[in-house]
Amino acid sequence: SLGIHVSDTNFHYLTVFSPANSSDSKKFTLSLASANITSSAFTVNESIGYSDVFQFLFRGDVTLWSDAAGGTNGIIQAVFFDDAPVTYLPPTTNNLAKPIVLTGATMLGNGAFQFSFSNDVSSSFTVTSATNLATPLSQWTVVGQPTYLGSGLFLFTSLPATNEPQRFYRVRSP
């Protein structure tokens, strides 16, 4: 378990990354519980080779639990906690978050990486990048803005990477 103390009354995001396991399946429960015992949980029961990213929205002190009892490999590799309050409105039919849907990713012949995504609102986005997934989000480098192609489709092409075994990308709206 991991206790998280928040000294304000704002909403915050907690993001947890569980890496793929190449030798065994994963079976565990990841939960976040507040002081008043309100909780949210994700249960994982997957075969070999899947990575998982979990995100919790919370306010106040919480405890993150990973329970692999009766299962295997409840491994958590990285935990990200936002460094600023989150503007949050309770969900209504007018303000539901519009998910970004990845529609294609490819490595181009010149070494550049290209991906597209859709979003049902015409919004501006910024693409950030890091070579280590555990890098705090505030330290990711802005690498550009995707091109809006119309009908909710966006396209982003990175510059060819040099001497980097891996690179991670994040799409965010301002």
PDB file of C-alpha atoms in Angstrom, residues 43-149:
ATOM      1  CA  THR A  43      -9.238  -5.827 -11.450  1.00  0.00           C
ATOM      2  CA  VAL A  44      -6.720  -7.277 -13.900  1.00  0.00           C
ATOM      3  CA  ASN A  45      -6.802 -10.857 -15.169  1.00  0.00           C
ATOM      4  CA  GLU A  46      -4.726 -11.002 -18.353  1.00  0.00           C
ATOM      5  CA  SER A  47      -2.524 -13.347 -20.282  1.00  0.00           C
ATOM      6  CA  ILE A  48       1.160 -12.695 -20.964  1.00  0.00           C
ATOM      7  CA  GLY A  49       2.274  -9.488 -22.682  1.00  0.00           C
ATOM      8  CA  TYR A  50      -0.138  -6.715 -21.646  1.00  0.00           C
ATOM      9  CA  SER A  51       0.838  -3.412 -20.016  1.00  0.00           C
ATOM     10  CA  ASP A  52      -1.785  -1.467 -18.076  1.00  0.00           C
ATOM     11  CA  VAL A  53      -2.250   2.207 -17.225  1.00  0.00           C
ATOM     12  CA  PHE A  54      -4.745   3.139 -14.504  1.00  0.00           C
ATOM     13  CA  GLN A  55      -5.955   6.625 -13.649  1.00  0.00           C
ATOM     14  CA  PHE A  56      -7.776   7.784 -10.539  1.00  0.00           C
ATOM     15  CA  LEU A  57      -9.363  11.191  -9.867  1.00  0.00           C
ATOM     16  CA  PHE A  58      -9.476  11.970  -6.145  1.00  0.00           C
ATOM     17  CA  ARG A  59      -9.625  14.644  -3.480  1.00  0.00           C
ATOM     18  CA  GLY A  60      -8.120  14.430   0.018  1.00  0.00           C
ATOM     19  CA  ASP A  61      -5.923  11.761   1.585  1.00  0.00           C
ATOM     20  CA  VAL A  62      -6.016   8.347  -0.105  1.00  0.00           C
ATOM     21  CA  THR A  63      -4.291   4.972   0.003  1.00  0.00           C
ATOM     22  CA  LEU A  64      -3.283   3.066  -3.142  1.00  0.00           C
ATOM     23  CA  TRP A  65      -3.451  -0.734  -2.755  1.00  0.00           C
ATOM     24  CA  SER A  66      -2.191  -3.511  -5.012  1.00  0.00           C
ATOM     25  CA  ASP A  67      -3.526  -6.925  -4.039  1.00  0.00           C
ATOM     26  CA  ALA A  68      -2.185  -9.970  -5.834  1.00  0.00           C
ATOM     27  CA  ALA A  69      -3.600 -12.427  -3.274  1.00  0.00           C
ATOM     28  CA  GLY A  70      -4.898 -15.382  -5.216  1.00  0.00           C
ATOM     29  CA  GLY A  71      -3.178 -14.066  -8.326  1.00  0.00           C
ATOM     30  CA  THR A  72       0.260 -13.226  -9.630  1.00  0.00           C
ATOM     31  CA  ASN A  73       2.369 -10.287 -10.690  1.00  0.00           C
ATOM     32  CA  GLY A  74       0.632  -7.219  -9.300  1.00  0.00           C
ATOM     33  CA  ILE A  75       3.723  -5.237 -10.314  1.00  0.00           C
ATOM     34  CA  ILE A  76       3.616  -1.452 -10.325  1.00  0.00           C
ATOM     35  CA  GLN A  77       6.508   0.139 -12.173  1.00  0.00           C
ATOM     36  CA  ALA A  78       5.583   3.819 -11.996  1.00  0.00           C
ATOM     37  CA  VAL A  79       3.190   6.083 -10.115  1.00  0.00           C
ATOM     38  CA  PHE A  80       2.534   9.614 -11.386  1.00  0.00           C
ATOM     39  CA  PHE A  81       0.900  12.243  -9.224  1.00  0.00           C
ATOM     40  CA  ASP A  82      -0.097  15.573 -10.753  1.00  0.00           C
ATOM     41  CA  ASP A  83       1.805  18.549  -9.408  1.00  0.00           C
ATOM     42  CA  ALA A  84      -1.114  20.973  -9.682  1.00  0.00           C
ATOM     43  CA  PRO A  85      -4.809  20.985  -8.837  1.00  0.00           C
ATOM     44  CA  VAL A  86      -7.108  19.598 -11.504  1.00  0.00           C
ATOM     45  CA  THR A  87     -10.059  21.615 -12.740  1.00  0.00           C
ATOM     46  CA  TYR A  88     -12.944  19.215 -12.392  1.00  0.00           C
ATOM     47  CA  LEU A  89     -16.652  19.439 -13.037  1.00  0.00           C
ATOM     48  CA  PRO A  90     -18.908  16.526 -12.113  1.00  0.00           C
ATOM     49  CA  PRO A  91     -19.934  14.698 -15.308  1.00  0.00           C
ATOM     50  CA  THR A  92     -23.021  15.946 -17.085  1.00  0.00           C
ATOM     51  CA  THR A  93     -24.212  15.302 -20.604  1.00  0.00           C
ATOM     52  CA  ASN A  94     -22.671  18.655 -21.585  1.00  0.00           C
ATOM     53  CA  ASN A  95     -19.172  18.328 -20.138  1.00  0.00           C
ATOM     54  CA  LEU A  96     -18.221  14.652 -20.436  1.00  0.00           C
ATOM     55  CA  ALA A  97     -14.586  14.237 -21.385  1.00  0.00           C
ATOM     56  CA  LYS A  98     -14.090  13.459 -25.042  1.00  0.00           C
ATOM     57  CA  PRO A  99     -11.674  10.532 -25.310  1.00  0.00           C
ATOM     58  CA  ILE A 100      -8.744  10.679 -27.667  1.00  0.00           C
ATOM     59  CA  VAL A 101      -8.863   7.585 -29.848  1.00  0.00           C
ATOM     60  CA  LEU A 102      -5.596   6.432 -31.413  1.00  0.00           C
ATOM     61  CA  THR A 103      -6.252   5.395 -35.013  1.00  0.00           C
ATOM     62  CA  GLY A 104      -2.789   4.681 -36.354  1.00  0.00           C
ATOM     63  CA  ALA A 105       0.870   4.576 -35.439  1.00  0.00           C
ATOM     64  CA  THR A 106       3.754   3.848 -37.765  1.00  0.00           C
ATOM     65  CA  MET A 107       7.516   4.229 -38.048  1.00  0.00           C
ATOM     66  CA  LEU A 108       8.351   6.022 -41.298  1.00  0.00           C
ATOM     67  CA  GLY A 109      11.273   5.051 -43.510  1.00  0.00           C
ATOM     68  CA  ASN A 110      13.319   8.078 -42.416  1.00  0.00           C
ATOM     69  CA  GLY A 111      13.045   7.085 -38.713  1.00  0.00           C
ATOM     70  CA  ALA A 112      10.263   9.530 -37.855  1.00  0.00           C
ATOM     71  CA  PHE A 113       7.300   8.270 -35.855  1.00  0.00           C
ATOM     72  CA  GLN A 114       3.791   9.174 -36.999  1.00  0.00           C
ATOM     73  CA  PHE A 115       0.456   8.694 -35.297  1.00  0.00           C
ATOM     74  CA  SER A 116      -3.066   9.913 -35.759  1.00  0.00           C
ATOM     75  CA  PHE A 117      -5.947  10.198 -33.357  1.00  0.00           C
ATOM     76  CA  SER A 118      -9.510  11.333 -33.361  1.00  0.00           C
ATOM     77  CA  ASN A 119     -11.489  13.486 -30.995  1.00  0.00           C
ATOM     78  CA  ASP A 120     -15.057  14.552 -31.589  1.00  0.00           C
ATOM     79  CA  VAL A 121     -14.367  18.189 -30.785  1.00  0.00           C
ATOM     80  CA  SER A 122     -12.167  20.529 -32.779  1.00  0.00           C
ATOM     81  CA  SER A 123      -9.685  21.403 -30.056  1.00  0.00           C
ATOM     82  CA  SER A 124      -6.043  22.323 -30.029  1.00  0.00           C
ATOM     83  CA  PHE A 125      -3.620  19.746 -28.686  1.00  0.00           C
ATOM     84  CA  THR A 126       0.051  19.697 -27.745  1.00  0.00           C
ATOM     85  CA  VAL A 127       2.291  16.645 -28.072  1.00  0.00           C
ATOM     86  CA  THR A 128       4.966  16.088 -25.435  1.00  0.00           C
ATOM     87  CA  SER A 129       7.662  13.450 -25.339  1.00  0.00           C
ATOM     88  CA  ALA A 130      10.129  11.753 -22.983  1.00  0.00           C
ATOM     89  CA  THR A 131      12.586   8.883 -23.242  1.00  0.00           C
ATOM     90  CA  ASN A 132      11.546   7.501 -19.844  1.00  0.00           C
ATOM     91  CA  LEU A 133       7.902   6.833 -18.986  1.00  0.00           C
ATOM     92  CA  ALA A 134       8.626   7.592 -15.317  1.00  0.00           C
ATOM     93  CA  THR A 135       9.679  11.190 -16.081  1.00  0.00           C
ATOM     94  CA  PRO A 136       7.369  13.608 -14.218  1.00  0.00           C
ATOM     95  CA  LEU A 137       4.815  15.027 -16.663  1.00  0.00           C
ATOM     96  CA  SER A 138       6.011  18.569 -15.926  1.00  0.00           C
ATOM     97  CA  GLN A 139       9.414  17.600 -17.379  1.00  0.00           C
ATOM     98  CA  TRP A 140       8.208  16.114 -20.660  1.00  0.00           C
ATOM     99  CA  THR A 141       9.403  18.095 -23.675  1.00  0.00           C
ATOM    100  CA  VAL A 142       6.895  19.832 -25.951  1.00  0.00           C
ATOM    101  CA  VAL A 143       7.598  18.440 -29.432  1.00  0.00           C
ATOM    102  CA  GLY A 144       4.826  20.156 -31.386  1.00  0.00           C
ATOM    103  CA  GLN A 145       1.181  20.312 -32.240  1.00  0.00           C
ATOM    104  CA  PRO A 146      -0.676  17.781 -34.371  1.00  0.00           C
ATOM    105  CA  THR A 147      -2.186  18.890 -37.641  1.00  0.00           C
ATOM    106  CA  TYR A 148      -5.968  19.056 -37.678  1.00  0.00           C
ATOM    107  CA  LEU A 149      -7.183  17.225 -40.795  1.00  0.00           C
TER     108      LEU A 149
END
